[in-house]
PDB file of C-alpha atoms in Angstrom:
ATOM      1  CA  UNK A1440      -0.024   0.053   0.028  1.00  0.00           C
ATOM      2  CA  UNK A1441       1.383   3.371  -0.989  1.00  0.00           C
ATOM      3  CA  UNK A1442       0.874   6.681   0.770  1.00  0.00           C
ATOM      4  CA  UNK A1443      -2.036   7.769  -1.392  1.00  0.00           C
ATOM      5  CA  UNK A1444      -3.919   4.516  -0.780  1.00  0.00           C
ATOM      6  CA  UNK A1445      -3.179   4.618   2.803  1.00  0.00           C
ATOM      7  CA  UNK A1446      -4.550   8.386   2.916  1.00  0.00           C
ATOM      8  CA  UNK A1447      -7.580   7.321   0.942  1.00  0.00           C
ATOM      9  CA  UNK A1448      -8.300   4.344   3.325  1.00  0.00           C
ATOM     10  CA  UNK A1449      -7.629   6.484   6.389  1.00  0.00           C
ATOM     11  CA  UNK A1450     -10.108   9.213   5.234  1.00  0.00           C
ATOM     12  CA  UNK A1451     -12.703   6.495   4.309  1.00  0.00           C
ATOM     13  CA  UNK A1452     -12.406   4.998   7.690  1.00  0.00           C
ATOM     14  CA  UNK A1453     -12.801   8.409   9.471  1.00  0.00           C
ATOM     15  CA  UNK A1454     -15.908   9.164   7.289  1.00  0.00           C
ATOM     16  CA  UNK A1455     -17.669   5.945   8.118  1.00  0.00           C
ATOM     17  CA  UNK A1456     -20.246   6.122  10.845  1.00  0.00           C
ATOM     18  CA  UNK A1457     -20.021   4.088  14.142  1.00  0.00           C
ATOM     19  CA  UNK A1458     -21.681   0.747  14.119  1.00  0.00           C
ATOM     20  CA  UNK A1459     -24.655   1.698  16.203  1.00  0.00           C
ATOM     21  CA  UNK A1460     -28.213   1.701  14.735  1.00  0.00           C
ATOM     22  CA  UNK A1461     -31.409   2.750  16.331  1.00  0.00           C
ATOM     23  CA  UNK A1462     -34.566   0.750  16.019  1.00  0.00           C
ATOM     24  CA  UNK A1463     -36.885   1.354  13.073  1.00  0.00           C
ATOM     25  CA  UNK A1464     -39.714   2.660  15.374  1.00  0.00           C
ATOM     26  CA  UNK A1465     -37.431   4.986  17.145  1.00  0.00           C
ATOM     27  CA  UNK A1466     -39.477   8.025  16.305  1.00  0.00           C
ATOM     28  CA  UNK A1467     -42.658   6.237  17.690  1.00  0.00           C
ATOM     29  CA  UNK A1468     -40.892   5.370  20.814  1.00  0.00           C
ATOM     30  CA  UNK A1469     -39.799   9.075  21.482  1.00  0.00           C
ATOM     31  CA  UNK A1470     -43.330  10.249  20.803  1.00  0.00           C
ATOM     32  CA  UNK A1471     -44.738   7.601  22.950  1.00  0.00           C
ATOM     33  CA  UNK A1472     -42.344   8.548  25.682  1.00  0.00           C
ATOM     34  CA  UNK A1473     -43.348  12.135  25.509  1.00  0.00           C
ATOM     35  CA  UNK A1474     -47.101  11.341  25.455  1.00  0.00           C
ATOM     36  CA  UNK A1475     -46.532   9.013  28.554  1.00  0.00           C
ATOM     37  CA  UNK A1476     -44.706  11.801  30.414  1.00  0.00           C
ATOM     38  CA  UNK A1477     -47.525  14.362  29.585  1.00  0.00           C
ATOM     39  CA  UNK A1478     -50.097  11.954  30.806  1.00  0.00           C
ATOM     40  CA  UNK A1479     -48.203  11.592  34.191  1.00  0.00           C
ATOM     41  CA  UNK A1480     -47.764  15.309  34.426  1.00  0.00           C
ATOM     42  CA  UNK A1481     -51.541  15.884  33.845  1.00  0.00           C
ATOM     43  CA  UNK A1482     -52.425  13.188  36.412  1.00  0.00           C
ATOM     44  CA  UNK A1483     -50.166  14.814  38.944  1.00  0.00           C
ATOM     45  CA  UNK A1484     -51.554  18.301  38.351  1.00  0.00           C
ATOM     46  CA  UNK A1485     -55.087  16.954  38.771  1.00  0.00           C
ATOM     47  CA  UNK A1486     -54.102  15.190  42.075  1.00  0.00           C
ATOM     48  CA  UNK A1487     -52.409  18.422  43.380  1.00  0.00           C
ATOM     49  CA  UNK A1488     -55.508  20.378  42.427  1.00  0.00           C
ATOM     50  CA  UNK A1489     -57.969  17.986  44.177  1.00  0.00           C
ATOM     51  CA  UNK A1490     -55.653  17.753  47.112  1.00  0.00           C
ATOM     52  CA  UNK A1491     -55.597  21.561  47.287  1.00  0.00           C
ATOM     53  CA  UNK A1492     -59.234  21.970  47.151  1.00  0.00           C
ATOM     54  CA  UNK A1493     -59.764  19.324  49.899  1.00  0.00           C
ATOM     55  CA  UNK A1494     -57.184  20.945  52.144  1.00  0.00           C
ATOM     56  CA  UNK A1495     -58.693  24.296  51.596  1.00  0.00           C
ATOM     57  CA  UNK A1496     -62.192  22.924  52.534  1.00  0.00           C
ATOM     58  CA  UNK A1497     -60.817  21.124  55.448  1.00  0.00           C
ATOM     59  CA  UNK A1498     -59.007  24.114  56.800  1.00  0.00           C
ATOM     60  CA  UNK A1499     -62.102  26.405  56.306  1.00  0.00           C
ATOM     61  CA  UNK A1500     -64.149  23.772  58.129  1.00  0.00           C
ATOM     62  CA  UNK A1501     -61.711  23.685  60.985  1.00  0.00           C
ATOM     63  CA  UNK A1502     -61.328  27.415  61.024  1.00  0.00           C
ATOM     64  CA  UNK A1503     -65.142  27.818  61.145  1.00  0.00           C
ATOM     65  CA  UNK A1504     -65.340  25.244  63.976  1.00  0.00           C
ATOM     66  CA  UNK A1505     -62.860  26.864  66.058  1.00  0.00           C
ATOM     67  CA  UNK A1506     -63.411  30.774  65.564  1.00  0.00           C
ATOM     68  CA  UNK A1507     -66.920  31.316  64.455  1.00  0.00           C
ATOM     69  CA  UNK A1508     -70.054  31.133  66.758  1.00  0.00           C
ATOM     70  CA  UNK A1509     -73.344  29.494  65.734  1.00  0.00           C
ATOM     71  CA  UNK A1510     -75.083  32.828  64.905  1.00  0.00           C
ATOM     72  CA  UNK A1511     -72.381  33.872  62.415  1.00  0.00           C
ATOM     73  CA  UNK A1512     -72.365  30.340  60.966  1.00  0.00           C
ATOM     74  CA  UNK A1513     -75.934  30.447  60.230  1.00  0.00           C
ATOM     75  CA  UNK A1514     -75.486  33.632  58.493  1.00  0.00           C
ATOM     76  CA  UNK A1515     -72.655  32.228  56.428  1.00  0.00           C
ATOM     77  CA  UNK A1516     -74.933  29.241  55.631  1.00  0.00           C
ATOM     78  CA  UNK A1517     -77.361  31.641  54.390  1.00  0.00           C
ATOM     79  CA  UNK A1518     -74.775  33.396  52.162  1.00  0.00           C
ATOM     80  CA  UNK A1519     -73.611  30.075  50.856  1.00  0.00           C
ATOM     81  CA  UNK A1520     -77.329  29.291  49.942  1.00  0.00           C
ATOM     82  CA  UNK A1521     -77.438  32.378  47.939  1.00  0.00           C
ATOM     83  CA  UNK A1522     -74.165  31.529  46.353  1.00  0.00           C
ATOM     84  CA  UNK A1523     -75.624  28.056  45.302  1.00  0.00           C
ATOM     85  CA  UNK A1524     -78.823  29.778  43.861  1.00  0.00           C
ATOM     86  CA  UNK A1525     -76.671  32.118  41.918  1.00  0.00           C
ATOM     87  CA  UNK A1526     -74.592  29.173  40.514  1.00  0.00           C
ATOM     88  CA  UNK A1527     -77.652  27.369  39.493  1.00  0.00           C
ATOM     89  CA  UNK A1528     -78.977  30.425  37.900  1.00  0.00           C
ATOM     90  CA  UNK A1529     -75.672  30.839  35.848  1.00  0.00           C
ATOM     91  CA  UNK A1530     -75.942  27.126  34.820  1.00  0.00           C
ATOM     92  CA  UNK A1531     -79.463  27.669  33.758  1.00  0.00           C
ATOM     93  CA  UNK A1532     -78.762  30.751  31.675  1.00  0.00           C
ATOM     94  CA  UNK A1533     -75.672  28.855  30.097  1.00  0.00           C
ATOM     95  CA  UNK A1534     -78.081  25.860  29.068  1.00  0.00           C
ATOM     96  CA  UNK A1535     -80.745  28.309  27.752  1.00  0.00           C
ATOM     97  CA  UNK A1536     -78.027  30.152  25.767  1.00  0.00           C
ATOM     98  CA  UNK A1537     -76.607  26.809  24.385  1.00  0.00           C
ATOM     99  CA  UNK A1538     -79.973  25.244  23.533  1.00  0.00           C
ATOM    100  CA  UNK A1539     -81.888  28.258  22.099  1.00  0.00           C
ATOM    101  CA  UNK A1540     -79.307  30.817  20.731  1.00  0.00           C
ATOM    102  CA  UNK A1541     -76.470  28.592  19.532  1.00  0.00           C
ATOM    103  CA  UNK A1542     -78.611  25.856  18.036  1.00  0.00           C
ATOM    104  CA  UNK A1543     -80.855  28.522  16.272  1.00  0.00           C
ATOM    105  CA  UNK A1544     -77.672  30.243  14.847  1.00  0.00           C
ATOM    106  CA  UNK A1545     -76.350  26.807  13.664  1.00  0.00           C
ATOM    107  CA  UNK A1546     -79.676  26.070  11.971  1.00  0.00           C
ATOM    108  CA  UNK A1547     -79.752  29.566  10.314  1.00  0.00           C
ATOM    109  CA  UNK A1548     -76.179  28.661   9.054  1.00  0.00           C
TER     110      UNK A1548
ATOM    111  CA  UNK B 185     -40.333  21.632   3.997  1.00  0.00           C
ATOM    112  CA  UNK B 186     -37.848  24.065   5.410  1.00  0.00           C
ATOM    113  CA  UNK B 187     -36.615  24.075   9.094  1.00  0.00           C
ATOM    114  CA  UNK B 188     -38.897  27.000  10.082  1.00  0.00           C
ATOM    115  CA  UNK B 189     -42.031  25.421   8.782  1.00  0.00           C
ATOM    116  CA  UNK B 190     -41.054  22.173  10.496  1.00  0.00           C
ATOM    117  CA  UNK B 191     -40.501  23.854  13.885  1.00  0.00           C
ATOM    118  CA  UNK B 192     -43.708  25.864  13.455  1.00  0.00           C
ATOM    119  CA  UNK B 193     -45.706  22.650  12.843  1.00  0.00           C
ATOM    120  CA  UNK B 194     -44.051  20.997  15.833  1.00  0.00           C
ATOM    121  CA  UNK B 195     -44.911  24.030  18.049  1.00  0.00           C
ATOM    122  CA  UNK B 196     -48.545  23.734  16.960  1.00  0.00           C
ATOM    123  CA  UNK B 197     -48.571  20.205  18.205  1.00  0.00           C
ATOM    124  CA  UNK B 198     -48.066  18.300  14.957  1.00  0.00           C
ATOM    125  CA  UNK B 199     -46.556  14.887  15.995  1.00  0.00           C
ATOM    126  CA  UNK B 200     -46.005  13.899  12.407  1.00  0.00           C
ATOM    127  CA  UNK B 201     -43.728  16.948  12.066  1.00  0.00           C
ATOM    128  CA  UNK B 202     -41.835  15.911  15.129  1.00  0.00           C
ATOM    129  CA  UNK B 203     -41.433  12.429  13.783  1.00  0.00           C
ATOM    130  CA  UNK B 204     -40.198  13.984  10.570  1.00  0.00           C
ATOM    131  CA  UNK B 205     -37.652  15.854  12.667  1.00  0.00           C
ATOM    132  CA  UNK B 206     -36.610  12.704  14.487  1.00  0.00           C
ATOM    133  CA  UNK B 207     -36.179  10.867  11.268  1.00  0.00           C
ATOM    134  CA  UNK B 208     -34.052  13.743   9.644  1.00  0.00           C
ATOM    135  CA  UNK B 209     -31.640  14.178  12.552  1.00  0.00           C
ATOM    136  CA  UNK B 210     -31.554  10.658  13.932  1.00  0.00           C
ATOM    137  CA  UNK B 211     -28.261   9.946  12.110  1.00  0.00           C
ATOM    138  CA  UNK B 212     -26.704  13.052  13.507  1.00  0.00           C
ATOM    139  CA  UNK B 213     -27.675  12.204  17.018  1.00  0.00           C
ATOM    140  CA  UNK B 214     -26.984   8.482  16.795  1.00  0.00           C
ATOM    141  CA  UNK B 215     -23.451   9.313  15.367  1.00  0.00           C
ATOM    142  CA  UNK B 216     -22.640  11.694  18.167  1.00  0.00           C
ATOM    143  CA  UNK B 217     -24.063   9.531  21.042  1.00  0.00           C
ATOM    144  CA  UNK B 218     -22.645   6.342  19.319  1.00  0.00           C
ATOM    145  CA  UNK B 219     -19.227   7.814  19.366  1.00  0.00           C
ATOM    146  CA  UNK B 220     -19.190   9.267  22.906  1.00  0.00           C
ATOM    147  CA  UNK B 221     -21.058   6.455  24.796  1.00  0.00           C
ATOM    148  CA  UNK B 222     -20.041   2.718  24.854  1.00  0.00           C
ATOM    149  CA  UNK B 223     -23.082   0.838  25.975  1.00  0.00           C
ATOM    150  CA  UNK B 224     -25.733   0.273  23.436  1.00  0.00           C
ATOM    151  CA  UNK B 225     -28.611   0.399  25.966  1.00  0.00           C
ATOM    152  CA  UNK B 226     -27.358   3.817  27.380  1.00  0.00           C
ATOM    153  CA  UNK B 227     -26.925   4.949  23.755  1.00  0.00           C
ATOM    154  CA  UNK B 228     -30.562   4.376  22.836  1.00  0.00           C
ATOM    155  CA  UNK B 229     -31.929   5.815  26.007  1.00  0.00           C
ATOM    156  CA  UNK B 230     -29.637   8.997  25.537  1.00  0.00           C
ATOM    157  CA  UNK B 231     -30.735   9.403  22.023  1.00  0.00           C
ATOM    158  CA  UNK B 232     -34.471   9.323  23.182  1.00  0.00           C
ATOM    159  CA  UNK B 233     -33.558  11.946  25.923  1.00  0.00           C
ATOM    160  CA  UNK B 234     -31.991  14.202  23.358  1.00  0.00           C
ATOM    161  CA  UNK B 235     -34.991  14.247  21.173  1.00  0.00           C
ATOM    162  CA  UNK B 236     -37.170  14.851  24.274  1.00  0.00           C
ATOM    163  CA  UNK B 237     -34.970  17.816  25.221  1.00  0.00           C
ATOM    164  CA  UNK B 238     -35.194  19.073  21.600  1.00  0.00           C
ATOM    165  CA  UNK B 239     -39.086  18.915  21.893  1.00  0.00           C
ATOM    166  CA  UNK B 240     -39.099  20.589  25.246  1.00  0.00           C
ATOM    167  CA  UNK B 241     -36.819  23.547  24.171  1.00  0.00           C
ATOM    168  CA  UNK B 242     -37.792  23.981  20.553  1.00  0.00           C
ATOM    169  CA  UNK B 243     -39.741  27.102  21.553  1.00  0.00           C
ATOM    170  CA  UNK B 244     -36.486  28.762  22.538  1.00  0.00           C
ATOM    171  CA  UNK B 245     -34.838  28.014  19.306  1.00  0.00           C
ATOM    172  CA  UNK B 246     -34.517  31.327  17.468  1.00  0.00           C
ATOM    173  CA  UNK B 247     -32.944  30.188  14.289  1.00  0.00           C
ATOM    174  CA  UNK B 248     -29.499  31.900  15.188  1.00  0.00           C
ATOM    175  CA  UNK B 249     -27.871  28.787  13.871  1.00  0.00           C
ATOM    176  CA  UNK B 250     -28.862  25.713  11.752  1.00  0.00           C
ATOM    177  CA  UNK B 251     -31.096  23.225  13.580  1.00  0.00           C
ATOM    178  CA  UNK B 252     -28.500  20.665  13.002  1.00  0.00           C
ATOM    179  CA  UNK B 253     -26.019  22.682  14.934  1.00  0.00           C
ATOM    180  CA  UNK B 254     -28.357  23.226  17.695  1.00  0.00           C
ATOM    181  CA  UNK B 255     -29.386  19.498  17.940  1.00  0.00           C
ATOM    182  CA  UNK B 256     -25.744  18.579  17.835  1.00  0.00           C
ATOM    183  CA  UNK B 257     -24.887  20.886  20.707  1.00  0.00           C
ATOM    184  CA  UNK B 258     -27.686  19.258  22.803  1.00  0.00           C
ATOM    185  CA  UNK B 259     -26.449  15.822  21.938  1.00  0.00           C
ATOM    186  CA  UNK B 260     -22.820  16.562  22.794  1.00  0.00           C
ATOM    187  CA  UNK B 261     -23.679  18.301  26.229  1.00  0.00           C
ATOM    188  CA  UNK B 262     -26.088  15.552  27.170  1.00  0.00           C
ATOM    189  CA  UNK B 263     -23.409  12.933  26.380  1.00  0.00           C
ATOM    190  CA  UNK B 264     -20.886  14.782  28.386  1.00  0.00           C
ATOM    191  CA  UNK B 265     -23.269  15.062  31.397  1.00  0.00           C
ATOM    192  CA  UNK B 266     -23.955  11.440  31.125  1.00  0.00           C
ATOM    193  CA  UNK B 267     -20.332  10.525  31.095  1.00  0.00           C
ATOM    194  CA  UNK B 268     -19.685  12.767  34.088  1.00  0.00           C
ATOM    195  CA  UNK B 269     -22.238  11.166  36.093  1.00  0.00           C
ATOM    196  CA  UNK B 270     -21.150   7.640  34.898  1.00  0.00           C
ATOM    197  CA  UNK B 271     -18.485   6.281  37.239  1.00  0.00           C
ATOM    198  CA  UNK B 272     -17.890   3.199  35.101  1.00  0.00           C
ATOM    199  CA  UNK B 273     -15.659   5.085  32.569  1.00  0.00           C
ATOM    200  CA  UNK B 274     -13.436   7.800  34.052  1.00  0.00           C
ATOM    201  CA  UNK B 275     -13.081  10.550  31.360  1.00  0.00           C
ATOM    202  CA  UNK B 276      -9.365  11.058  30.135  1.00  0.00           C
ATOM    203  CA  UNK B 277      -8.993  14.449  28.348  1.00  0.00           C
ATOM    204  CA  UNK B 278      -5.245  14.366  27.749  1.00  0.00           C
ATOM    205  CA  UNK B 279      -4.481  12.525  24.368  1.00  0.00           C
ATOM    206  CA  UNK B 280      -0.784  11.973  25.674  1.00  0.00           C
ATOM    207  CA  UNK B 281      -1.955  10.033  28.750  1.00  0.00           C
ATOM    208  CA  UNK B 282      -4.157   7.598  26.832  1.00  0.00           C
ATOM    209  CA  UNK B 283      -2.770   4.011  26.764  1.00  0.00           C
ATOM    210  CA  UNK B 284      -4.218   2.637  23.554  1.00  0.00           C
ATOM    211  CA  UNK B 285      -5.108  -0.976  23.234  1.00  0.00           C
ATOM    212  CA  UNK B 286      -4.490  -2.270  19.766  1.00  0.00           C
ATOM    213  CA  UNK B 287      -5.578  -5.765  20.421  1.00  0.00           C
ATOM    214  CA  UNK B 288      -4.029  -7.484  17.377  1.00  0.00           C
ATOM    215  CA  UNK B 289      -0.777  -8.973  16.417  1.00  0.00           C
ATOM    216  CA  UNK B 290      -1.585  -9.726  12.834  1.00  0.00           C
ATOM    217  CA  UNK B 291      -0.300  -6.751  10.657  1.00  0.00           C
ATOM    218  CA  UNK B 292      -2.312  -7.453   7.446  1.00  0.00           C
ATOM    219  CA  UNK B 293      -5.704  -5.713   7.428  1.00  0.00           C
ATOM    220  CA  UNK B 294      -8.369  -5.927   4.868  1.00  0.00           C
ATOM    221  CA  UNK B 295     -10.234  -2.834   3.789  1.00  0.00           C
ATOM    222  CA  UNK B 296     -13.342  -3.403   6.090  1.00  0.00           C
ATOM    223  CA  UNK B 297     -11.221  -4.579   8.853  1.00  0.00           C
ATOM    224  CA  UNK B 298      -9.167  -1.335   8.646  1.00  0.00           C
ATOM    225  CA  UNK B 299     -12.422   0.646   9.083  1.00  0.00           C
ATOM    226  CA  UNK B 300     -13.233  -1.315  12.273  1.00  0.00           C
ATOM    227  CA  UNK B 301      -9.526  -1.075  13.554  1.00  0.00           C
ATOM    228  CA  UNK B 302      -9.818   2.774  13.161  1.00  0.00           C
ATOM    229  CA  UNK B 303     -13.165   2.788  14.914  1.00  0.00           C
ATOM    230  CA  UNK B 304     -11.539   0.784  17.859  1.00  0.00           C
ATOM    231  CA  UNK B 305      -8.858   3.359  18.006  1.00  0.00           C
ATOM    232  CA  UNK B 306     -11.215   6.410  17.776  1.00  0.00           C
ATOM    233  CA  UNK B 307     -13.296   4.879  20.594  1.00  0.00           C
ATOM    234  CA  UNK B 308     -10.064   5.064  22.867  1.00  0.00           C
ATOM    235  CA  UNK B 309      -9.471   8.688  22.199  1.00  0.00           C
ATOM    236  CA  UNK B 310     -10.460  11.418  24.700  1.00  0.00           C
ATOM    237  CA  UNK B 311     -14.212  12.535  24.251  1.00  0.00           C
ATOM    238  CA  UNK B 312     -13.470  15.972  22.827  1.00  0.00           C
ATOM    239  CA  UNK B 313     -11.219  14.301  20.078  1.00  0.00           C
ATOM    240  CA  UNK B 314     -13.959  11.905  19.123  1.00  0.00           C
ATOM    241  CA  UNK B 315     -16.602  14.697  18.891  1.00  0.00           C
ATOM    242  CA  UNK B 316     -14.408  16.825  16.708  1.00  0.00           C
ATOM    243  CA  UNK B 317     -13.602  13.834  14.468  1.00  0.00           C
ATOM    244  CA  UNK B 318     -17.246  12.974  14.234  1.00  0.00           C
ATOM    245  CA  UNK B 319     -18.682  16.377  13.468  1.00  0.00           C
ATOM    246  CA  UNK B 320     -15.803  17.029  10.963  1.00  0.00           C
ATOM    247  CA  UNK B 321     -15.508  13.874   9.064  1.00  0.00           C
ATOM    248  CA  UNK B 322     -18.937  12.271   9.326  1.00  0.00           C
ATOM    249  CA  UNK B 323     -21.284  15.107   9.579  1.00  0.00           C
ATOM    250  CA  UNK B 324     -19.286  17.565   7.598  1.00  0.00           C
ATOM    251  CA  UNK B 325     -19.620  20.501   9.936  1.00  0.00           C
ATOM    252  CA  UNK B 326     -17.627  23.544   9.346  1.00  0.00           C
ATOM    253  CA  UNK B 327     -15.029  24.833  11.910  1.00  0.00           C
ATOM    254  CA  UNK B 328     -17.452  27.745  13.192  1.00  0.00           C
ATOM    255  CA  UNK B 329     -20.119  25.093  13.544  1.00  0.00           C
ATOM    256  CA  UNK B 330     -17.954  22.823  15.642  1.00  0.00           C
ATOM    257  CA  UNK B 331     -16.835  25.857  17.676  1.00  0.00           C
ATOM    258  CA  UNK B 332     -20.421  26.450  18.435  1.00  0.00           C
ATOM    259  CA  UNK B 333     -21.318  22.875  19.345  1.00  0.00           C
ATOM    260  CA  UNK B 334     -18.337  22.329  21.564  1.00  0.00           C
ATOM    261  CA  UNK B 335     -17.884  25.810  22.915  1.00  0.00           C
ATOM    262  CA  UNK B 336     -14.173  26.006  22.278  1.00  0.00           C
ATOM    263  CA  UNK B 337     -11.940  28.245  20.298  1.00  0.00           C
ATOM    264  CA  UNK B 338     -11.358  27.544  16.733  1.00  0.00           C
ATOM    265  CA  UNK B 339      -7.692  26.962  17.220  1.00  0.00           C
ATOM    266  CA  UNK B 340      -8.369  24.332  19.786  1.00  0.00           C
ATOM    267  CA  UNK B 341     -10.760  22.479  17.399  1.00  0.00           C
ATOM    268  CA  UNK B 342      -8.223  22.479  14.556  1.00  0.00           C
ATOM    269  CA  UNK B 343      -5.492  21.420  17.002  1.00  0.00           C
ATOM    270  CA  UNK B 344      -7.643  18.432  18.270  1.00  0.00           C
ATOM    271  CA  UNK B 345      -8.536  17.473  14.681  1.00  0.00           C
ATOM    272  CA  UNK B 346      -4.753  17.564  13.726  1.00  0.00           C
ATOM    273  CA  UNK B 347      -3.589  15.689  16.818  1.00  0.00           C
ATOM    274  CA  UNK B 348      -6.336  12.940  16.563  1.00  0.00           C
ATOM    275  CA  UNK B 349      -5.581  12.237  12.906  1.00  0.00           C
ATOM    276  CA  UNK B 350      -1.812  12.285  13.668  1.00  0.00           C
ATOM    277  CA  UNK B 351      -2.323   9.815  16.586  1.00  0.00           C
ATOM    278  CA  UNK B 352      -4.571   7.557  14.532  1.00  0.00           C
ATOM    279  CA  UNK B 353      -2.099   7.439  11.655  1.00  0.00           C
ATOM    280  CA  UNK B 354       0.821   6.624  14.042  1.00  0.00           C
ATOM    281  CA  UNK B 355      -1.159   3.759  15.602  1.00  0.00           C
ATOM    282  CA  UNK B 356      -2.505   2.370  12.282  1.00  0.00           C
ATOM    283  CA  UNK B 357       0.522   2.461  10.225  1.00  0.00           C
ATOM    284  CA  UNK B 358       2.336  -0.619  11.743  1.00  0.00           C
ATOM    285  CA  UNK B 359      -0.747  -2.627  11.078  1.00  0.00           C
ATOM    286  CA  UNK B 360      -1.366  -2.022   7.406  1.00  0.00           C
ATOM    287  CA  UNK B 361       1.366  -4.367   6.207  1.00  0.00           C
ATOM    288  CA  UNK B 362       5.105  -3.934   5.373  1.00  0.00           C
ATOM    289  CA  UNK B 363       4.630  -1.463   2.606  1.00  0.00           C
ATOM    290  CA  UNK B 364       3.243   1.182   5.072  1.00  0.00           C
ATOM    291  CA  UNK B 365       6.836   1.460   6.550  1.00  0.00           C
ATOM    292  CA  UNK B 366       7.824   3.206   3.414  1.00  0.00           C
ATOM    293  CA  UNK B 367       5.601   6.088   4.357  1.00  0.00           C
TER     294      UNK B 367
END
């Protein structure tokens, strides 16, 4: 082997890729891994949210039991009742809006 | 489809576009990771992690460089971090301190054997030398692109490339037959 041949062989060897091949479904594997991670994150967020709400309600109940007398509690119950009624009205208006206005608009095209 | 369209589609949540990006840059990532990491399982895992990192940070990519340069940078840094954490293979960064294992006594190499032989030698080089050789010879990166990937001065990159080639030639010459001694 002369110098030129050696240089050619040497460069060819340097240009050849390492013998390591990823599986054919590699891109699917990566996307699945990302989806799986996203699912776990969403689940974790949901758990944190529920835990937060439960903790808040528990703390509120404890605070009420400790610091508020029965008279104020009855007043608060009354206010809560108004809150529930307002909520029901909002839901009812939403349903009416959805059924009457949106459907009519959809029918009119 | 150009890089900007591809990135835009991925950021809009198009999974097919992301798969297209993976298929396009899979050779680059597998060459980089394949050269720097020894174990096949670690390599595959790291390649997946590189593309997940690409997916997570794609919104921050501002097209200041080519997408291939950016992805190569992520691959290189993640491979380095992996090696720093991995206690099995301590990293040697000085070429002069590397004790090369040749592993053969027969000094007549066939063409394909010679490629394998050079690969065995490359895998014993310090990490930075392997990365420079891969980016320059396999990926065809320019010096400024390699500088960006490896975050080192251009002089150092050129020096690493020169010294790596010289060392590999020195080591391979005696194993290519008698004629090589005429060089």
